[in-house]
């Protein structure tokens, strides 16, 4: 049966014996081996009761098995819902309930903790560990390595990725087969990927960057990935000589620069370093070029849109810019108040349209209408300008968002929790510059009259409820929060005043 994404990404490789994944253990997985593993999983998922269009929630450590689950979902028509391994039980509960996922796959180590939750929600639980341990792989070993892909067209859903809301709860971005394939095709051409490429893959695979951008391009090109469990400098330097390309968030590059092993020689085999998911500092770009001779290629994307713009492969990669719109992406800069098109050079909100743009937020038609215009333009919430040569500069955000090491943190989520704590009158969470993570959250609290609070207790509550990357690095008590004449909290004043808090970090 025709299956839009499977037929381009996986089916062409079914008989190929060349390596798809080099693993940190020294083992490798061929393309045909990977396609067979995915087919086995697809059979097991069907046996677990999943049907076309059902959602499968997956919170597992990065491994070839986890990646094969994505491929299994594509061919079985199951909507893949990958979840950050740092999410707490409370966070998971929301994602499962909101998406209506009927099956959850988690690491064996988390199975006991999650059992009460899945019982309460009536969800089937299965386990999968990073070396293939767990119930899912046990059953898959005996399953057939043949699976006839179900029919899926370009507009059918392939995944839901949650991206937090600035005002309410997280929103599930509905991603279609066409969204992914169109973007992978554009990027493969734009960045000149082919079957000789070996991508050093140290990103997590529960977000757009590591899962879709990196993996789909390599699958389309027929190249290989050195598939590392996480970003670790020793592992990176051990594998760089075999790689041709790497994709990372800016923290990868600042950490590389902090290491003496980063020299021209260690990058001799590389043809491309790509950065995205957060702003790459000018100085990082310049220092990296001085040390290695490589100009990092910065691109700009989002969960909702995949990739929108990219610096050129062949032309000038201009630091501080995210390059030009990809060939099949329309981008305009508009007045945030009126939506009118602005002149080149003027700062406004970035809007994008194209086959890359998602289908809307899962079961949130109002939120979808607020951000996705009827004519197909998506209001990104990023502020930017186009310079005279057409390069796009991102100058800020029209949304209250902190990006720490490439992970998004929505202040509202932390503030809501802080405001619930006994003795807290109100709170404001802002992102402050941080040398490793780019930005990091800090919480400012105003206490109720006469109240005193134990900050360590508040820390404990935060740790129980929110993923560790969201934890405010500091809680600071103030007499009052700065406000404008309309009574609105002025976070910019807090940011300016405390700008240097982590300079020594
Ligand atoms: C981990 N920690 C973080 C963190 N990552 N804290 C803040 N921000 C982060 N990004 C926490 C850990 O949970 C741990 O907490 C503590 O920090 C020490 O961890 P670490 O060892 O220093 O971190 P590490 O594991 O090395 O991870 C850092 C990282 C990783 C930068 C390598 O976060 C990472 O791989 N980030 C990439 C994110 C990404 O893929 N984003 C793409 C989104 S898609 P504790 O409390 O346990 O000690 C997107 C669209 C697009 O944005 O355009 O691409
Ligand atoms: P996410 O919701 O995780 O997909 O994050 C998307 C957001 O990351 C975008 O809306 C931008 O704010 C930010 N982003 C991604 N790439 C870049 C970049 N190269 N420069 C600046 N911000 C970026």
Coordinates of C-alpha atoms in Angstrom, one line a residue, residues 117-436:
X117 CA -0.7 6.4 36.3
X118 CA -1.4 4.0 33.4
X119 CA -3.9 2.1 35.5
X120 CA -5.8 5.2 36.3
X121 CA -5.8 6.3 32.7
X122 CA -6.6 2.9 31.3
X123 CA -3.5 2.9 29.2
X124 CA -1.5 -0.2 28.1
X125 CA 2.1 0.0 29.3
X126 CA 5.1 -1.8 27.7
X127 CA 8.8 -1.3 28.3
X128 CA 11.9 -0.8 26.2
X129 CA 15.4 -0.2 27.5
X130 CA 18.3 1.3 25.6
X131 CA 20.0 -2.0 25.0
X132 CA 16.8 -3.7 23.9
X133 CA 15.8 -5.0 27.3
X134 CA 12.1 -4.9 28.2
X135 CA 8.8 -6.5 27.2
X136 CA 8.5 -4.8 23.8
X137 CA 11.7 -6.2 22.4
X138 CA 11.1 -9.6 24.1
X139 CA 7.9 -10.0 22.1
X140 CA 9.4 -8.4 18.9
X141 CA 12.1 -11.0 18.8
X142 CA 9.4 -13.5 17.9
X143 CA 7.4 -11.3 15.7
X144 CA 7.5 -11.4 11.9
X145 CA 10.1 -9.1 10.2
X146 CA 7.5 -8.4 7.4
X147 CA 4.9 -5.8 7.7
X148 CA 2.8 -4.4 4.9
X149 CA 2.7 -0.6 5.4
X150 CA -0.8 0.8 5.8
X151 CA -1.9 3.3 3.2
X152 CA -1.1 6.9 4.3
X153 CA -1.3 10.1 2.2
X154 CA 0.6 13.4 2.4
X155 CA -1.9 15.0 4.8
X156 CA -2.2 12.1 7.2
X157 CA -0.8 12.6 10.7
X158 CA 2.5 11.0 11.5
X159 CA 3.4 12.5 14.8
X160 CA 2.3 14.8 17.6
X161 CA 5.0 16.8 19.3
X162 CA 4.1 18.8 22.4
X163 CA 5.3 22.4 22.6
X164 CA 4.4 24.4 25.7
X165 CA 1.8 27.2 25.5
X166 CA 2.7 30.7 26.6
X167 CA -0.6 31.1 28.3
X168 CA -2.2 27.7 28.9
X169 CA -1.0 24.1 28.9
X170 CA 1.2 22.5 26.3
X171 CA -0.1 22.2 22.8
X172 CA 0.3 19.1 20.6
X173 CA 1.6 20.1 17.2
X174 CA 0.1 17.8 14.6
X175 CA 2.7 16.9 12.0
X176 CA 1.8 15.2 8.7
X177 CA 3.7 12.9 6.3
X178 CA 4.0 15.8 3.9
X179 CA 5.4 18.2 6.5
X180 CA 8.3 15.9 7.2
X181 CA 9.1 14.7 3.7
X182 CA 9.0 18.1 2.1
X183 CA 11.3 19.5 4.7
X184 CA 13.7 16.5 4.6
X185 CA 13.9 16.9 0.8
X186 CA 14.7 20.6 0.9
X187 CA 17.3 20.2 3.5
X188 CA 19.0 17.2 1.9
X189 CA 19.5 19.4 -1.2
X190 CA 20.3 22.6 0.7
X191 CA 23.0 20.9 2.8
X192 CA 24.3 18.5 0.0
X193 CA 23.7 15.3 1.9
X194 CA 24.4 12.0 0.1
X195 CA 25.0 8.3 0.8
X196 CA 28.7 9.0 1.7
X197 CA 27.7 11.2 4.7
X198 CA 28.3 10.1 8.2
X199 CA 26.4 12.3 10.7
X200 CA 27.6 12.6 14.3
X201 CA 24.2 12.3 16.1
X202 CA 24.4 13.4 19.7
X203 CA 21.0 15.1 20.0
X204 CA 18.0 13.7 21.8
X205 CA 15.4 12.0 19.5
X206 CA 12.2 13.3 21.1
X207 CA 12.4 16.7 19.4
X208 CA 12.3 18.0 15.9
X209 CA 16.0 18.6 15.6
X210 CA 17.3 15.1 16.4
X211 CA 14.3 13.1 15.3
X212 CA 13.2 14.7 12.1
X213 CA 15.9 17.1 10.8
X214 CA 18.9 14.8 11.5
X215 CA 17.3 11.4 11.0
X216 CA 15.0 12.1 8.1
X217 CA 17.7 13.8 6.0
X218 CA 20.1 10.9 6.6
X219 CA 17.5 8.3 5.7
X220 CA 16.6 10.2 2.5
X221 CA 20.3 10.5 1.6
X222 CA 21.1 6.8 2.5
X223 CA 24.0 7.9 4.7
X224 CA 25.0 6.7 8.1
X225 CA 24.8 8.1 11.6
X226 CA 27.1 7.7 14.5
X227 CA 24.3 7.4 17.0
X228 CA 25.5 8.5 20.5
X229 CA 23.2 8.3 23.6
X230 CA 23.9 12.0 24.5
X231 CA 26.3 14.8 24.0
X232 CA 29.5 13.9 25.7
X233 CA 32.8 15.6 24.8
X234 CA 35.0 12.5 25.1
X235 CA 32.6 10.5 22.8
X236 CA 32.4 13.4 20.4
X237 CA 36.2 13.7 20.0
X238 CA 36.5 9.9 19.7
X239 CA 34.1 9.8 16.8
X240 CA 34.7 13.1 15.0
X241 CA 37.4 11.7 12.8
X242 CA 34.9 9.2 11.2
X243 CA 32.2 11.8 10.7
X244 CA 31.5 14.1 7.8
X245 CA 28.8 16.3 9.5
X246 CA 27.3 17.2 12.8
X247 CA 24.1 18.9 13.9
X248 CA 23.8 20.5 17.3
X249 CA 22.3 23.2 19.5
X250 CA 24.6 26.2 20.4
X251 CA 25.6 24.5 23.7
X252 CA 27.3 21.8 21.7
X253 CA 29.5 24.4 20.1
X254 CA 30.3 26.4 23.2
X255 CA 31.2 23.1 25.0
X256 CA 33.4 22.0 22.0
X257 CA 35.2 25.4 22.2
X258 CA 35.9 24.9 25.8
X259 CA 37.9 21.8 25.0
X260 CA 41.6 21.8 23.9
X261 CA 41.0 18.9 21.6
X262 CA 39.0 21.1 19.2
X263 CA 41.6 21.9 16.6
X264 CA 41.7 21.9 12.8
X265 CA 43.1 18.4 12.8
X266 CA 40.2 16.9 14.9
X267 CA 37.7 18.3 12.3
X268 CA 39.7 17.4 9.2
X269 CA 37.2 14.9 7.9
X270 CA 34.2 17.1 8.5
X271 CA 32.4 19.0 5.7
X272 CA 29.6 20.6 7.7
X273 CA 28.6 21.7 11.2
X274 CA 25.0 22.9 11.6
X275 CA 23.5 24.8 14.5
X276 CA 19.9 25.5 15.5
X277 CA 17.1 25.4 18.0
X278 CA 18.5 28.5 19.8
X279 CA 20.5 31.6 18.8
X280 CA 24.2 31.0 18.1
X281 CA 26.3 33.8 19.5
X282 CA 28.4 35.7 17.0
X283 CA 31.4 35.1 19.1
X284 CA 30.8 31.3 19.0
X285 CA 30.6 31.4 15.2
X286 CA 33.8 33.4 15.0
X287 CA 35.8 31.4 17.5
X288 CA 34.8 28.1 16.0
X289 CA 35.9 29.3 12.5
X290 CA 39.2 30.5 13.9
X291 CA 39.9 27.2 15.7
X292 CA 38.6 24.8 13.1
X293 CA 38.4 26.6 9.8
X294 CA 34.7 25.7 9.7
X295 CA 31.9 28.3 9.4
X296 CA 29.0 26.8 11.4
X297 CA 25.9 26.9 9.3
X298 CA 23.0 28.3 11.3
X299 CA 19.4 27.6 10.5
X300 CA 16.1 28.4 12.1
X301 CA 13.1 26.2 12.7
X302 CA 10.3 25.2 15.1
X303 CA 8.4 22.2 16.2
X304 CA 5.3 23.5 14.3
X305 CA 7.2 24.2 11.1
X306 CA 10.3 22.1 10.9
X307 CA 13.0 24.1 9.3
X308 CA 12.2 27.5 7.8
X309 CA 15.5 29.2 6.9
X310 CA 19.1 28.3 6.4
X311 CA 22.4 30.0 5.8
X312 CA 23.7 28.9 2.4
X313 CA 25.9 25.8 2.0
X314 CA 28.0 27.4 -0.8
X315 CA 27.6 31.2 -0.1
X316 CA 28.4 33.3 2.9
X317 CA 27.3 31.9 6.2
X318 CA 26.6 35.2 8.0
X319 CA 27.0 35.1 11.8
X320 CA 24.1 36.4 13.7
X321 CA 21.7 35.5 10.9
X322 CA 19.7 32.4 10.1
X323 CA 20.1 32.8 6.4
X324 CA 17.4 32.7 3.7
X325 CA 14.0 31.0 3.6
X326 CA 14.3 27.5 2.2
X327 CA 13.1 27.2 -1.4
X328 CA 9.6 26.0 -0.7
X329 CA 9.1 28.2 2.4
X330 CA 7.5 31.6 2.2
X331 CA 8.5 34.0 4.9
X332 CA 7.2 37.5 5.7
X333 CA 7.8 40.0 8.4
X334 CA 4.7 41.6 9.6
X335 CA 3.5 44.2 12.1
X336 CA 2.5 42.2 15.3
X337 CA -0.5 44.5 15.8
X338 CA -2.0 44.7 12.4
X339 CA -0.4 41.8 10.5
X340 CA 0.6 44.1 7.7
X341 CA 3.7 43.4 5.7
X342 CA 6.7 45.5 6.8
X343 CA 9.4 47.0 4.7
X344 CA 12.8 45.2 4.5
X345 CA 14.9 46.2 7.5
X346 CA 12.0 46.8 9.8
X347 CA 11.6 44.5 12.8
X348 CA 8.3 42.6 13.1
X349 CA 6.9 39.1 13.7
X350 CA 8.1 36.3 11.5
X351 CA 5.3 34.4 9.6
X352 CA 5.9 31.3 7.4
X353 CA 3.9 29.3 5.0
X354 CA 4.7 26.1 3.1
X355 CA 4.4 22.3 3.0
X356 CA 6.5 22.3 6.1
X357 CA 3.9 24.0 8.3
X358 CA 2.0 21.8 10.7
X359 CA -1.7 21.0 10.6
X360 CA -2.7 22.7 13.8
X361 CA -2.8 22.0 17.5
X362 CA -4.3 18.7 18.6
X363 CA -7.9 19.3 19.7
X364 CA -7.3 23.1 20.2
X365 CA -9.0 24.8 17.3
X366 CA -9.0 28.2 19.0
X367 CA -5.2 28.1 19.7
X368 CA -4.8 26.9 16.1
X369 CA -6.8 29.9 14.8
X370 CA -4.8 32.3 16.9
X371 CA -1.5 31.2 15.3
X372 CA -2.3 29.7 12.0
X373 CA -3.9 32.1 9.6
X374 CA -6.6 31.0 7.1
X375 CA -4.3 31.7 4.2
X376 CA -1.8 29.2 5.7
X377 CA 0.7 31.6 7.3
X378 CA 1.9 30.5 10.7
X379 CA 2.7 33.2 13.2
X380 CA 5.9 32.0 14.8
X381 CA 6.1 34.3 17.8
X382 CA 9.7 35.2 16.8
X383 CA 10.7 38.7 16.0
X384 CA 13.0 39.4 13.1
X385 CA 14.1 41.5 10.2
X386 CA 15.3 40.9 6.7
X387 CA 18.5 42.7 5.7
X388 CA 19.2 44.3 2.3
X389 CA 20.6 41.0 1.0
X390 CA 17.7 38.9 2.2
X391 CA 19.4 37.3 5.2
X392 CA 16.9 36.9 8.1
X393 CA 18.0 38.1 11.6
X394 CA 16.1 36.9 14.6
X395 CA 16.1 39.7 17.1
X396 CA 13.9 38.5 19.9
X397 CA 10.6 36.8 20.7
X398 CA 7.1 38.0 20.9
X399 CA 6.3 35.1 23.2
X400 CA 7.4 34.6 26.8
X401 CA 9.8 31.7 26.2
X402 CA 13.2 30.7 27.6
X403 CA 15.4 28.4 25.6
X404 CA 18.0 26.5 27.8
X405 CA 20.4 24.3 25.9
X406 CA 17.9 24.0 23.1
X407 CA 15.0 23.0 25.4
X408 CA 12.0 25.3 25.6
X409 CA 10.8 26.5 29.0
X410 CA 7.6 28.4 29.4
X411 CA 7.8 30.8 32.4
X412 CA 4.0 30.6 32.8
X413 CA 4.2 26.9 33.7
X414 CA 6.8 27.6 36.5
X415 CA 5.0 30.7 37.7
X416 CA 1.7 28.8 38.0
X417 CA 3.4 26.3 40.3
X418 CA 5.2 29.0 42.3
X419 CA 2.0 31.0 42.8
X420 CA 0.3 27.9 44.3
X421 CA 2.9 27.7 47.1
X422 CA 1.9 28.8 50.6
X423 CA 3.1 32.3 51.4
X424 CA 3.7 33.2 47.8
X425 CA 1.8 36.2 46.5
X426 CA 3.1 36.3 43.0
X427 CA 6.1 35.3 40.9
X428 CA 7.9 36.1 37.6
X429 CA 10.3 33.8 35.9
X430 CA 12.8 35.2 33.4
X431 CA 15.6 33.8 31.3
X432 CA 19.0 35.2 32.1
X433 CA 22.2 34.8 30.0
X434 CA 24.1 31.6 30.8
X435 CA 27.5 30.6 29.4
X436 CA 26.6 26.9 29.0

